Amino acid sequence: MAKHVVAAVGEIPPGGRKLVTIRGREIGVFNLDGAFYALVNRCPHQGAALCTGAVVSRLEAPLPGEYRLAQAGAMLRCPWHCWEFDIRTGQSWCDPNDIKARTYNVSVEPGEALAKGPFAAETVSVAVEQEYVVVEL
Amino acid sequence: MIPAGAIDCDIHAAVPSIRALLPHLEPYWREHILRRGLERDNLEASAFPVAAPINARPDWQPASGLPGSSLAEMRAHILDPLQPRAAICNVIHGAQMMMSEDLSAALCRAINNWLAAEWLDRDPRLRASIVVPVHSPDLAAEEIERMAPDRRFVQVLLLAMTELPLGRRQNWPIYRAAEKHGLPVGIHAGSSFRHPPSAGGWGSFYLEDYVSYAQGFAGALNSLLAEGVFQKFPALRVVLIESGVSWLPASLWRINKTWRGMRAEVPWLDRMPSDIVRERVRLTAQPFDAPPDAGALETLLAQFGSDEMLLFATDYPHWHYDGADPLPAGFPPGLLRKLLVDNALATYPRLAA
Ligand code: FES
């Protein structure tokens, strides 16, 4: 498992995303309220580019008519058939235990620590005074 | 051959004529009906021409009057040979769907009184569904309240194709009252006969009319699901009566598939629709759109994904089978006990008590 620096922290604002390719694999990195998450850019249903879908809120209703916007911007909606996936866990809304998008560990690390290595930064140049989003793969 | 002690979840007692209801009407409504001369009509609500063969098996044709209108004949034709432990009478009548809500309710009350006095009091095997004015949910709920103390009434009877999709909130007083009293809602094949039987308008032929009823049921079920009736009334059970059965698996696949992408539109629908249906919806197994062979039947039953959904019924006096065996050929013997007894007991709390 290698660490890959995919972005400087400021590059992905809350609600934003960045698509990166790590070892030939397309991955979407999302900032949800200041925390970062990474999902494979491939829908477990039929393979659409999941991470290009709309970021939507989690809409719930314990009973008909009792609408609740539970978590703003927490879901990713597949551009093909609109299945929703939790950005944090990759779990689908419709079948959370059996249908999941692959997720990757993400951390935020100071450039100083990264400078000691080992890490791979394909496209991002690392400065010691900055913080970086790091995906493990 | 069906062993004695089965539960027949759909037999039909027919109101012989409005005249027969006169003693069971409140004085005001008796006067109203007599002044209008309505007693000369019998408000027959059959979807088929009265003489259509399906209305009565040849050997169940009455000497006179409407098929199913005589208790003596019902005994001779079905209750004595079959010896059911219980049989649920479903009355289909113009009273249920007429325009005047008050007259509709008055006639429904009379029918329920008539059922209790002329049928339930006379044969301990009989049970009945509460007949209600289906287009008047508040009055329907009142009638459920009035009849619920009589435990021989085990269900509330609605029709599949009504003016308003069945799940709509205007109908909720019916479901609230039914749930409160532990009464399943039975949705019987039928219509108000003032809107087309298919979504595409009026057909030309009886064949298409009859076959399209299955889509009417699918529409009713989809409405109940989408509107969240099963969430709003968590103890409510629904029985589809005379719906045929083979349409259901494909209909469930279709709603499941679409729900996966559309579920945010109906966020209360928080589980696969098919899971809800398996838990809360039952179907009477007459008519059974018999698959061509036992293998296909087995496949169909497997597609239901539950062996608790089908309820035995003869649909007396309608002509769906001949002889003494109403079961589809090749019905797995291992499932018989559930079909004949256990599933009905689990569905109708008042039968088990
Ligand atoms: S490919 Fe994503 S929902 Fe179908």
CSV table of C-alpha atoms and ligand atoms in Angstrom, one decimal:
chain,number,residue,atom,x,y,z
A,1,MET,CA,0.0,0.0,0.0
A,2,ALA,CA,1.6,3.2,-1.1
A,3,LYS,CA,0.7,6.8,-0.3
A,4,HIS,CA,-0.2,9.0,-3.2
A,5,VAL,CA,-0.3,12.8,-2.8
A,6,VAL,CA,-3.3,13.8,-4.9
A,7,ALA,CA,-3.9,17.5,-4.1
A,8,ALA,CA,-3.0,20.4,-1.9
A,9,VAL,CA,-5.7,20.8,0.7
A,10,GLY,CA,-6.8,24.1,-0.6
A,11,GLU,CA,-7.3,22.7,-4.1
A,12,ILE,CA,-10.5,20.8,-3.1
A,13,PRO,CA,-12.9,23.1,-1.2
A,14,PRO,CA,-15.8,21.8,0.9
A,15,GLY,CA,-18.4,20.4,-1.5
A,16,GLY,CA,-15.7,20.1,-4.2
A,17,ARG,CA,-14.0,17.1,-5.8
A,18,LYS,CA,-11.0,16.2,-7.8
A,19,LEU,CA,-10.7,13.3,-10.2
A,20,VAL,CA,-7.2,11.7,-10.2
A,21,THR,CA,-5.6,8.7,-11.8
A,22,ILE,CA,-3.5,6.6,-9.5
A,23,ARG,CA,-1.6,3.6,-11.0
A,24,GLY,CA,-4.1,3.7,-13.9
A,25,ARG,CA,-7.1,3.8,-11.7
A,26,GLU,CA,-9.5,6.7,-11.7
A,27,ILE,CA,-10.5,7.9,-8.3
A,28,GLY,CA,-12.7,10.7,-7.1
A,29,VAL,CA,-11.5,12.7,-4.1
A,30,PHE,CA,-14.2,14.6,-2.2
A,31,ASN,CA,-14.2,17.2,0.5
A,32,LEU,CA,-17.2,16.8,2.7
A,33,ASP,CA,-17.4,19.5,5.4
A,34,GLY,CA,-13.6,19.6,5.6
A,35,ALA,CA,-13.0,15.8,5.6
A,36,PHE,CA,-11.7,14.0,2.6
A,37,TYR,CA,-13.0,10.8,1.0
A,38,ALA,CA,-12.0,8.8,-2.0
A,39,LEU,CA,-14.1,6.5,-4.2
A,40,VAL,CA,-13.4,4.6,-7.3
A,41,ASN,CA,-14.7,6.3,-10.4
A,42,ARG,CA,-16.7,3.3,-11.4
A,43,CYS,CA,-20.3,2.6,-10.4
A,44,PRO,CA,-20.8,-0.9,-9.0
A,45,HIS,CA,-24.0,-1.2,-11.0
A,46,GLN,CA,-22.9,-1.0,-14.6
A,47,GLY,CA,-19.7,0.9,-14.6
A,48,ALA,CA,-20.6,4.5,-15.1
A,49,ALA,CA,-18.1,7.2,-14.1
A,50,LEU,CA,-19.7,7.5,-10.7
A,51,CYS,CA,-17.5,10.3,-9.4
A,52,THR,CA,-18.7,12.6,-12.1
A,53,GLY,CA,-22.3,12.4,-10.8
A,54,ALA,CA,-24.1,15.1,-8.9
A,55,VAL,CA,-23.3,15.5,-5.2
A,56,VAL,CA,-26.7,15.5,-3.5
A,57,SER,CA,-28.0,15.5,0.0
A,58,ARG,CA,-29.4,12.6,1.9
A,59,LEU,CA,-33.1,12.9,1.8
A,60,GLU,CA,-35.1,11.0,4.3
A,61,ALA,CA,-38.7,10.7,5.5
A,62,PRO,CA,-39.6,8.6,8.5
A,63,LEU,CA,-43.2,8.8,7.4
A,64,PRO,CA,-45.0,10.1,4.2
A,65,GLY,CA,-44.9,13.9,4.2
A,66,GLU,CA,-42.3,14.2,7.0
A,67,TYR,CA,-39.4,15.3,4.8
A,68,ARG,CA,-35.9,15.7,6.2
A,69,LEU,CA,-32.7,16.8,4.6
A,70,ALA,CA,-30.5,14.6,6.7
A,71,GLN,CA,-27.0,15.3,5.5
A,72,ALA,CA,-26.3,18.0,3.0
A,73,GLY,CA,-24.0,17.0,0.2
A,74,ALA,CA,-23.3,13.5,1.6
A,75,MET,CA,-24.4,11.4,-1.4
A,76,LEU,CA,-23.1,10.9,-4.8
A,77,ARG,CA,-25.7,10.2,-7.5
A,78,CYS,CA,-24.6,8.0,-10.4
A,79,PRO,CA,-25.0,9.8,-13.7
A,80,TRP,CA,-26.5,6.8,-15.4
A,81,HIS,CA,-29.3,5.3,-13.3
A,82,CYS,CA,-29.3,7.7,-10.3
A,83,TRP,CA,-28.4,5.2,-7.6
A,84,GLU,CA,-27.1,7.1,-4.7
A,85,PHE,CA,-23.9,6.3,-2.8
A,86,ASP,CA,-22.7,7.6,0.5
A,87,ILE,CA,-19.5,9.5,-0.2
A,88,ARG,CA,-18.0,8.5,3.1
A,89,THR,CA,-18.6,4.7,2.9
A,90,GLY,CA,-19.3,4.0,-0.7
A,91,GLN,CA,-22.5,2.2,0.4
A,92,SER,CA,-25.4,2.4,-1.9
A,93,TRP,CA,-28.7,3.8,-0.6
A,94,CYS,CA,-30.7,1.0,-2.2
A,95,ASP,CA,-28.7,-1.9,-1.0
A,96,PRO,CA,-26.1,-0.7,1.4
A,97,ASN,CA,-24.8,-4.1,2.5
A,98,ASP,CA,-24.4,-5.7,-0.9
A,99,ILE,CA,-23.8,-2.9,-3.3
A,100,LYS,CA,-20.9,-0.6,-2.5
A,101,ALA,CA,-18.5,1.6,-4.4
A,102,ARG,CA,-14.9,0.9,-3.5
A,103,THR,CA,-13.4,3.5,-1.2
A,104,TYR,CA,-9.8,4.3,-0.3
A,105,ASN,CA,-8.2,5.6,2.8
A,106,VAL,CA,-7.5,9.3,2.7
A,107,SER,CA,-5.5,11.4,5.1
A,108,VAL,CA,-4.3,14.9,5.3
A,109,GLU,CA,-0.6,15.2,5.9
A,110,PRO,CA,1.8,18.1,6.3
A,111,GLY,CA,4.4,18.5,3.5
A,112,GLU,CA,7.1,18.3,6.1
A,113,ALA,CA,6.1,14.7,7.0
A,114,LEU,CA,5.7,13.7,3.4
A,115,ALA,CA,9.1,15.1,2.5
A,116,LYS,CA,10.5,12.2,4.5
A,117,GLY,CA,8.8,9.8,2.2
A,118,PRO,CA,8.0,7.3,0.9
A,119,PHE,CA,5.2,8.7,-1.2
A,120,ALA,CA,4.3,9.2,-4.8
A,121,ALA,CA,3.2,12.5,-6.1
A,122,GLU,CA,2.5,12.0,-9.8
A,123,THR,CA,1.3,15.5,-10.6
A,124,VAL,CA,1.5,17.4,-7.3
A,125,SER,CA,4.6,19.0,-6.2
A,126,VAL,CA,5.1,19.0,-2.5
A,127,ALA,CA,6.2,22.0,-0.4
A,128,VAL,CA,7.1,21.5,3.3
A,129,GLU,CA,4.9,24.3,4.5
A,130,GLN,CA,1.7,23.0,2.9
A,131,GLU,CA,-0.9,20.3,3.8
A,132,TYR,CA,-1.7,17.6,1.3
A,133,VAL,CA,-4.5,15.1,0.6
A,134,VAL,CA,-3.0,11.7,0.5
A,135,VAL,CA,-4.8,8.6,-0.8
A,136,GLU,CA,-3.5,5.1,0.1
A,137,LEU,CA,-3.6,2.6,-2.7
B,1,MET,CA,-59.1,-33.0,-3.2
B,2,ILE,CA,-59.0,-30.3,-0.5
B,3,PRO,CA,-58.9,-31.7,3.0
B,4,ALA,CA,-61.7,-30.5,5.4
B,5,GLY,CA,-60.8,-27.5,7.5
B,6,ALA,CA,-59.4,-25.2,4.9
B,7,ILE,CA,-60.0,-21.5,5.0
B,8,ASP,CA,-61.8,-20.2,1.9
B,9,CYS,CA,-60.7,-16.5,1.6
B,10,ASP,CA,-63.1,-15.5,-1.1
B,11,ILE,CA,-66.7,-16.7,-1.6
B,12,HIS,CA,-69.5,-14.5,-2.9
B,13,ALA,CA,-72.8,-14.0,-1.3
B,14,ALA,CA,-75.0,-12.0,-3.7
B,15,VAL,CA,-77.6,-9.5,-2.6
B,16,PRO,CA,-80.6,-11.0,-4.4
B,17,SER,CA,-82.3,-7.6,-4.9
B,18,ILE,CA,-82.6,-4.3,-3.2
B,19,ARG,CA,-86.0,-5.5,-1.9
B,20,ALA,CA,-84.0,-8.0,0.3
B,21,LEU,CA,-82.2,-5.1,1.9
B,22,LEU,CA,-85.3,-3.1,2.8
B,23,PRO,CA,-85.7,-4.7,6.3
B,24,HIS,CA,-82.1,-3.9,7.0
B,25,LEU,CA,-82.2,-0.2,6.0
B,26,GLU,CA,-82.8,2.7,8.4
B,27,PRO,CA,-86.4,3.9,8.0
B,28,TYR,CA,-85.3,7.2,6.3
B,29,TRP,CA,-83.4,5.3,3.6
B,30,ARG,CA,-86.1,2.7,3.2
B,31,GLU,CA,-88.5,5.6,2.5
B,32,HIS,CA,-86.0,7.2,0.2
B,33,ILE,CA,-85.5,4.1,-1.8
B,34,LEU,CA,-89.2,3.3,-2.1
B,35,ARG,CA,-90.0,6.8,-3.2
B,36,ARG,CA,-87.4,6.6,-5.9
B,37,GLY,CA,-88.5,3.2,-6.9
B,38,LEU,CA,-84.9,2.0,-6.5
B,39,GLU,CA,-86.1,-1.3,-5.0
B,40,ARG,CA,-87.0,-2.4,-8.6
B,41,ASP,CA,-83.3,-2.3,-9.6
B,42,ASN,CA,-80.8,-4.6,-8.0
B,43,LEU,CA,-77.8,-2.3,-8.6
B,44,GLU,CA,-75.9,-5.4,-9.8
B,45,ALA,CA,-72.2,-4.5,-10.1
B,46,SER,CA,-70.9,-7.4,-12.1
B,47,ALA,CA,-68.1,-6.4,-14.5
B,48,PHE,CA,-69.4,-9.0,-16.9
B,49,PRO,CA,-72.6,-9.5,-18.7
B,50,VAL,CA,-75.0,-11.1,-16.3
B,51,ALA,CA,-75.3,-14.3,-18.3
B,52,ALA,CA,-71.5,-14.6,-18.9
B,53,PRO,CA,-70.5,-18.2,-18.1
B,54,ILE,CA,-67.8,-17.1,-15.7
B,55,ASN,CA,-70.4,-15.7,-13.3
B,56,ALA,CA,-71.4,-19.1,-12.2
B,57,ARG,CA,-70.2,-22.6,-12.7
B,58,PRO,CA,-72.8,-24.6,-14.7
B,59,ASP,CA,-73.4,-26.9,-11.7
B,60,TRP,CA,-73.7,-23.9,-9.4
B,61,GLN,CA,-76.3,-22.2,-11.4
B,62,PRO,CA,-79.2,-21.3,-9.1
B,63,ALA,CA,-82.8,-22.5,-9.8
B,64,SER,CA,-83.8,-18.9,-9.7
B,65,GLY,CA,-82.2,-15.6,-8.9
B,66,LEU,CA,-78.6,-14.6,-8.9
B,67,PRO,CA,-75.8,-17.1,-8.4
B,68,GLY,CA,-74.6,-16.9,-4.8
B,69,SER,CA,-77.8,-15.4,-3.5
B,70,SER,CA,-79.0,-18.5,-1.6
B,71,LEU,CA,-77.4,-19.8,1.5
B,72,ALA,CA,-79.0,-23.2,1.0
B,73,GLU,CA,-77.3,-23.5,-2.4
B,74,MET,CA,-74.0,-22.1,-1.1
B,75,ARG,CA,-74.1,-24.9,1.5
B,76,ALA,CA,-74.9,-27.6,-1.1
B,77,HIS,CA,-72.5,-26.4,-3.7
B,78,ILE,CA,-69.4,-25.5,-1.6
B,79,LEU,CA,-69.7,-25.4,2.2
B,80,ASP,CA,-70.8,-29.0,2.7
B,81,PRO,CA,-68.6,-30.7,0.1
B,82,LEU,CA,-65.5,-28.6,1.0
B,83,GLN,CA,-66.1,-28.4,4.8
B,84,PRO,CA,-64.0,-25.3,5.3
B,85,ARG,CA,-63.2,-24.2,8.8
B,86,ALA,CA,-64.1,-20.7,7.7
B,87,ALA,CA,-65.2,-19.0,4.5
B,88,ILE,CA,-65.1,-15.2,3.9
B,89,CYS,CA,-68.0,-13.7,2.1
B,90,ASN,CA,-67.2,-10.8,-0.2
B,91,VAL,CA,-70.2,-8.9,-1.5
B,92,ILE,CA,-69.7,-6.9,-4.6
B,93,HIS,CA,-72.6,-4.5,-5.1
B,94,GLY,CA,-73.4,-1.1,-6.7
B,95,ALA,CA,-73.8,0.3,-3.2
B,96,GLN,CA,-70.0,0.4,-2.9
B,97,MET,CA,-69.4,2.8,-5.8
B,98,MET,CA,-72.5,4.9,-6.3
B,99,MET,CA,-72.3,8.6,-6.7
B,100,SER,CA,-74.5,9.7,-3.8
B,101,GLU,CA,-72.2,9.2,-0.8
B,102,ASP,CA,-75.0,9.1,1.7
B,103,LEU,CA,-77.1,6.6,-0.2
B,104,SER,CA,-74.0,4.6,-0.9
B,105,ALA,CA,-73.2,4.5,2.9
B,106,ALA,CA,-76.8,3.7,3.8
B,107,LEU,CA,-76.9,0.8,1.4
B,108,CYS,CA,-73.5,-0.5,2.6
B,109,ARG,CA,-74.8,-0.4,6.2
B,110,ALA,CA,-77.9,-2.4,5.0
B,111,ILE,CA,-75.7,-4.9,3.3
B,112,ASN,CA,-73.6,-5.4,6.4
B,113,ASN,CA,-76.7,-5.8,8.5
B,114,TRP,CA,-78.1,-8.3,5.9
B,115,LEU,CA,-74.8,-10.2,5.9
B,116,ALA,CA,-74.9,-10.6,9.7
B,117,ALA,CA,-78.6,-11.5,9.9
B,118,GLU,CA,-79.0,-13.7,6.8
B,119,TRP,CA,-75.7,-15.4,6.5
B,120,LEU,CA,-73.4,-15.1,9.5
B,121,ASP,CA,-76.1,-15.8,12.0
B,122,ARG,CA,-77.2,-18.9,10.0
B,123,ASP,CA,-73.9,-20.6,9.3
B,124,PRO,CA,-71.1,-20.6,11.8
B,125,ARG,CA,-68.5,-21.3,9.1
B,126,LEU,CA,-69.2,-18.0,7.4
B,127,ARG,CA,-67.2,-14.8,7.9
B,128,ALA,CA,-67.5,-11.6,6.0
B,129,SER,CA,-65.8,-8.4,4.8
B,130,ILE,CA,-67.2,-5.1,5.8
B,131,VAL,CA,-68.7,-3.4,2.7
B,132,VAL,CA,-68.0,0.3,2.6
B,133,PRO,CA,-68.7,3.3,0.4
B,134,VAL,CA,-65.4,3.3,-1.3
B,135,HIS,CA,-65.6,6.9,-2.6
B,136,SER,CA,-66.4,8.3,0.8
B,137,PRO,CA,-63.5,7.5,3.1
B,138,ASP,CA,-65.0,9.3,6.2
B,139,LEU,CA,-68.2,7.4,5.9
B,140,ALA,CA,-66.3,4.2,5.2
B,141,ALA,CA,-64.3,4.7,8.3
B,142,GLU,CA,-67.6,5.2,10.3
B,143,GLU,CA,-68.9,2.0,8.9
B,144,ILE,CA,-65.8,0.2,9.9
B,145,GLU,CA,-66.2,1.5,13.4
B,146,ARG,CA,-69.8,0.4,13.5
B,147,MET,CA,-69.1,-3.1,12.3
B,148,ALA,CA,-65.8,-3.8,13.9
B,149,PRO,CA,-67.2,-5.0,17.3
B,150,ASP,CA,-68.8,-8.0,15.4
B,151,ARG,CA,-65.7,-10.2,15.2
B,152,ARG,CA,-67.2,-12.3,12.4
B,153,PHE,CA,-66.3,-9.4,10.1
B,154,VAL,CA,-62.7,-10.1,9.4
B,155,GLN,CA,-61.7,-7.6,6.7
B,156,VAL,CA,-62.6,-4.3,5.0
B,157,LEU,CA,-63.5,-4.6,1.3
B,158,LEU,CA,-62.3,-2.1,-1.3
B,159,LEU,CA,-62.2,-2.3,-5.1
B,160,ALA,CA,-59.0,-2.3,-7.2
B,161,MET,CA,-60.0,0.4,-9.6
B,162,THR,CA,-61.6,3.5,-8.0
B,163,GLU,CA,-61.9,7.1,-8.9
B,164,LEU,CA,-58.8,7.9,-7.0
B,165,PRO,CA,-55.7,5.8,-6.7
B,166,LEU,CA,-56.0,3.7,-3.6
B,167,GLY,CA,-52.9,5.0,-1.8
B,168,ARG,CA,-53.9,8.7,-2.0
B,169,ARG,CA,-54.2,10.4,1.4
B,170,GLN,CA,-57.9,11.1,1.0
B,171,ASN,CA,-58.3,7.3,1.5
B,172,TRP,CA,-56.3,7.2,4.7
B,173,PRO,CA,-59.3,7.3,7.1
B,174,ILE,CA,-60.2,3.8,5.8
B,175,TYR,CA,-56.7,2.5,6.5
B,176,ARG,CA,-56.5,4.1,9.8
B,177,ALA,CA,-59.8,2.5,10.9
B,178,ALA,CA,-58.9,-0.9,9.5
B,179,GLU,CA,-55.5,-0.9,11.2
B,180,LYS,CA,-57.0,0.2,14.5
B,181,HIS,CA,-59.3,-2.8,14.5
B,182,GLY,CA,-56.8,-5.4,13.2
B,183,LEU,CA,-58.7,-5.7,10.0
B,184,PRO,CA,-56.8,-6.4,6.7
B,185,VAL,CA,-58.0,-4.4,3.7
B,186,GLY,CA,-59.2,-6.7,1.0
B,187,ILE,CA,-58.9,-5.2,-2.5
B,188,HIS,CA,-61.3,-7.1,-4.8
B,189,ALA,CA,-61.2,-7.1,-8.6
B,190,GLY,CA,-63.7,-4.4,-9.6
B,191,SER,CA,-64.2,-0.9,-10.6
B,192,SER,CA,-66.5,2.0,-10.2
B,193,PHE,CA,-67.4,1.4,-13.9
B,194,ARG,CA,-67.2,5.1,-14.7
B,195,HIS,CA,-63.5,5.2,-15.7
B,196,PRO,CA,-61.8,2.9,-18.1
B,197,PRO,CA,-60.4,-0.4,-17.0
B,198,SER,CA,-57.1,0.3,-18.6
B,199,ALA,CA,-54.9,3.4,-18.4
B,200,GLY,CA,-55.4,3.7,-22.2
B,201,GLY,CA,-59.1,4.1,-22.2
B,202,TRP,CA,-62.1,2.0,-23.0
B,203,GLY,CA,-61.6,-1.3,-24.8
B,204,SER,CA,-64.0,-2.9,-27.2
B,205,PHE,CA,-64.0,-6.5,-25.9
B,206,TYR,CA,-64.7,-8.3,-22.8
B,207,LEU,CA,-61.4,-10.3,-23.2
B,208,GLU,CA,-59.2,-7.2,-22.9
B,209,ASP,CA,-61.3,-5.7,-20.1
B,210,TYR,CA,-61.0,-8.9,-18.0
B,211,VAL,CA,-57.2,-9.4,-18.7
B,212,SER,CA,-56.5,-5.7,-18.0
B,213,TYR,CA,-57.7,-6.1,-14.4
B,214,ALA,CA,-54.3,-7.3,-13.5
B,215,GLN,CA,-52.9,-3.9,-14.5
B,216,GLY,CA,-55.5,-2.3,-12.3
B,217,PHE,CA,-54.2,-4.3,-9.4
B,218,ALA,CA,-50.6,-3.4,-10.2
B,219,GLY,CA,-51.6,0.3,-10.3
B,220,ALA,CA,-53.4,0.0,-6.9
B,221,LEU,CA,-50.5,-1.7,-5.3
B,222,ASN,CA,-48.0,0.8,-6.8
B,223,SER,CA,-50.1,3.6,-5.4
B,224,LEU,CA,-50.2,2.1,-1.9
B,225,LEU,CA,-46.4,1.6,-2.0
B,226,ALA,CA,-45.5,5.0,-3.4
B,227,GLU,CA,-47.8,7.0,-1.2
B,228,GLY,CA,-46.3,5.3,1.9
B,229,VAL,CA,-49.5,3.7,3.2
B,230,PHE,CA,-47.4,0.8,4.5
B,231,GLN,CA,-45.2,3.1,6.5
B,232,LYS,CA,-48.0,5.3,7.7
B,233,PHE,CA,-50.0,2.3,8.9
B,234,PRO,CA,-47.3,-0.2,10.0
B,235,ALA,CA,-49.8,-2.9,11.1
B,236,LEU,CA,-52.0,-2.7,8.1
B,237,ARG,CA,-52.2,-5.8,5.8
B,238,VAL,CA,-53.6,-5.9,2.3
B,239,VAL,CA,-55.1,-8.8,0.5
B,240,LEU,CA,-55.5,-8.7,-3.2
B,241,ILE,CA,-58.6,-10.7,-4.0
B,242,GLU,CA,-59.3,-12.3,-7.5
B,243,SER,CA,-56.3,-10.4,-8.8
B,244,GLY,CA,-54.7,-13.4,-10.5
B,245,VAL,CA,-51.2,-13.9,-9.3
B,246,SER,CA,-48.8,-14.3,-12.2
B,247,TRP,CA,-48.4,-10.6,-12.8
B,248,LEU,CA,-46.9,-9.9,-9.4
B,249,PRO,CA,-43.3,-11.0,-9.6
B,250,ALA,CA,-42.7,-9.0,-12.8
B,251,SER,CA,-44.4,-6.0,-11.4
B,252,LEU,CA,-42.2,-6.2,-8.3
B,253,TRP,CA,-39.0,-6.5,-10.3
B,254,ARG,CA,-40.1,-3.4,-12.2
B,255,ILE,CA,-40.8,-1.3,-9.2
B,256,ASN,CA,-37.7,-2.5,-7.4
B,257,LYS,CA,-35.5,-1.5,-10.3
B,258,THR,CA,-37.0,1.9,-10.7
B,259,TRP,CA,-37.1,2.6,-7.0
B,260,ARG,CA,-33.3,2.2,-6.8
B,261,GLY,CA,-32.9,5.4,-8.9
B,262,MET,CA,-36.1,7.2,-7.9
B,263,ARG,CA,-36.2,6.5,-4.2
B,264,ALA,CA,-35.4,10.1,-3.2
B,265,GLU,CA,-38.7,11.2,-4.7
B,266,VAL,CA,-40.5,9.0,-2.1
B,267,PRO,CA,-38.0,9.0,0.7
B,268,TRP,CA,-40.4,7.2,3.1
B,269,LEU,CA,-40.0,4.2,0.9
B,270,ASP,CA,-36.9,3.1,2.7
B,271,ARG,CA,-36.8,-0.5,1.7
B,272,MET,CA,-37.1,-2.5,-1.4
B,273,PRO,CA,-40.8,-2.4,-2.4
B,274,SER,CA,-40.8,-6.2,-2.9
B,275,ASP,CA,-39.7,-6.6,0.8
B,276,ILE,CA,-42.7,-4.6,1.9
B,277,VAL,CA,-45.0,-6.5,-0.3
B,278,ARG,CA,-43.8,-9.8,0.9
B,279,GLU,CA,-44.4,-8.8,4.4
B,280,ARG,CA,-47.7,-7.0,4.1
B,281,VAL,CA,-49.5,-8.1,1.0
B,282,ARG,CA,-51.4,-11.4,0.3
B,283,LEU,CA,-53.2,-12.7,-2.7
B,284,THR,CA,-56.1,-15.1,-3.0
B,285,ALA,CA,-55.2,-18.0,-5.3
B,286,GLN,CA,-58.3,-18.0,-7.3
B,287,PRO,CA,-58.3,-17.4,-10.2
B,288,PHE,CA,-54.8,-18.7,-10.6
B,289,ASP,CA,-53.5,-17.9,-14.1
B,290,ALA,CA,-52.2,-21.4,-14.4
B,291,PRO,CA,-48.8,-21.7,-15.9
B,292,PRO,CA,-48.6,-24.4,-18.5
B,293,ASP,CA,-46.9,-27.1,-16.4
B,294,ALA,CA,-45.8,-28.0,-12.9
B,295,GLY,CA,-42.3,-26.8,-13.6
B,296,ALA,CA,-43.4,-23.4,-14.6
B,297,LEU,CA,-45.7,-23.2,-11.6
B,298,GLU,CA,-42.8,-24.0,-9.4
B,299,THR,CA,-40.7,-21.3,-11.0
B,300,LEU,CA,-43.5,-18.8,-10.5
B,301,LEU,CA,-43.9,-19.7,-6.8
B,302,ALA,CA,-40.2,-19.3,-6.4
B,303,GLN,CA,-40.3,-15.9,-7.9
B,304,PHE,CA,-42.7,-14.8,-5.2
B,305,GLY,CA,-39.8,-15.2,-2.8
B,306,SER,CA,-42.2,-16.2,0.0
B,307,ASP,CA,-44.5,-19.1,0.6
B,308,GLU,CA,-46.7,-17.0,2.9
B,309,MET,CA,-48.4,-14.9,0.3
B,310,LEU,CA,-51.0,-17.0,-1.3
B,311,LEU,CA,-54.4,-17.6,0.4
B,312,PHE,CA,-56.7,-20.4,-0.7
B,313,ALA,CA,-60.0,-19.4,-2.2
B,314,THR,CA,-62.7,-21.0,-4.3
B,315,ASP,CA,-64.2,-17.7,-5.6
B,316,TYR,CA,-67.6,-19.5,-5.4
B,317,PRO,CA,-69.8,-19.2,-7.5
B,318,HIS,CA,-67.5,-17.9,-10.2
B,319,TRP,CA,-66.4,-20.5,-12.7
B,320,HIS,CA,-62.7,-20.9,-12.5
B,321,TYR,CA,-62.4,-24.6,-12.0
B,322,ASP,CA,-64.5,-27.8,-12.4
B,323,GLY,CA,-65.0,-30.7,-10.0
B,324,ALA,CA,-63.8,-30.6,-6.4
B,325,ASP,CA,-60.2,-29.4,-6.7
B,326,PRO,CA,-59.7,-25.7,-7.0
B,327,LEU,CA,-55.9,-25.9,-6.8
B,328,PRO,CA,-53.7,-25.4,-9.8
B,329,ALA,CA,-52.4,-28.6,-11.2
B,330,GLY,CA,-49.0,-29.5,-9.7
B,331,PHE,CA,-49.3,-27.3,-6.7
B,332,PRO,CA,-46.4,-28.5,-4.4
B,333,PRO,CA,-47.9,-30.7,-1.6
B,334,GLY,CA,-45.4,-29.3,0.8
B,335,LEU,CA,-47.0,-25.8,0.6
B,336,LEU,CA,-50.5,-27.0,0.9
B,337,ARG,CA,-50.9,-26.5,4.6
B,338,LYS,CA,-49.7,-22.9,4.4
B,339,LEU,CA,-52.0,-22.2,1.4
B,340,LEU,CA,-55.1,-23.8,2.9
B,341,VAL,CA,-54.8,-22.7,6.6
B,342,ASP,CA,-51.7,-21.1,8.0
B,343,ASN,CA,-51.3,-18.1,5.7
B,344,ALA,CA,-54.9,-17.1,6.3
B,345,LEU,CA,-54.6,-17.5,10.0
B,346,ALA,CA,-51.5,-15.2,9.9
B,347,THR,CA,-53.3,-12.7,7.8
B,348,TYR,CA,-56.7,-12.5,9.5
B,349,PRO,CA,-56.1,-12.1,13.3
B,350,ARG,CA,-59.9,-12.6,13.8
B,351,LEU,CA,-59.8,-16.0,12.3
B,352,ALA,CA,-57.0,-17.1,14.6
B,353,ALA,CA,-58.7,-15.9,17.8
C,1,FES,S1,-24.3,2.5,-13.6
C,1,FES,FE1,-24.5,3.6,-11.8
C,1,FES,S2,-26.5,3.4,-11.3
C,1,FES,FE2,-26.3,2.3,-13.1
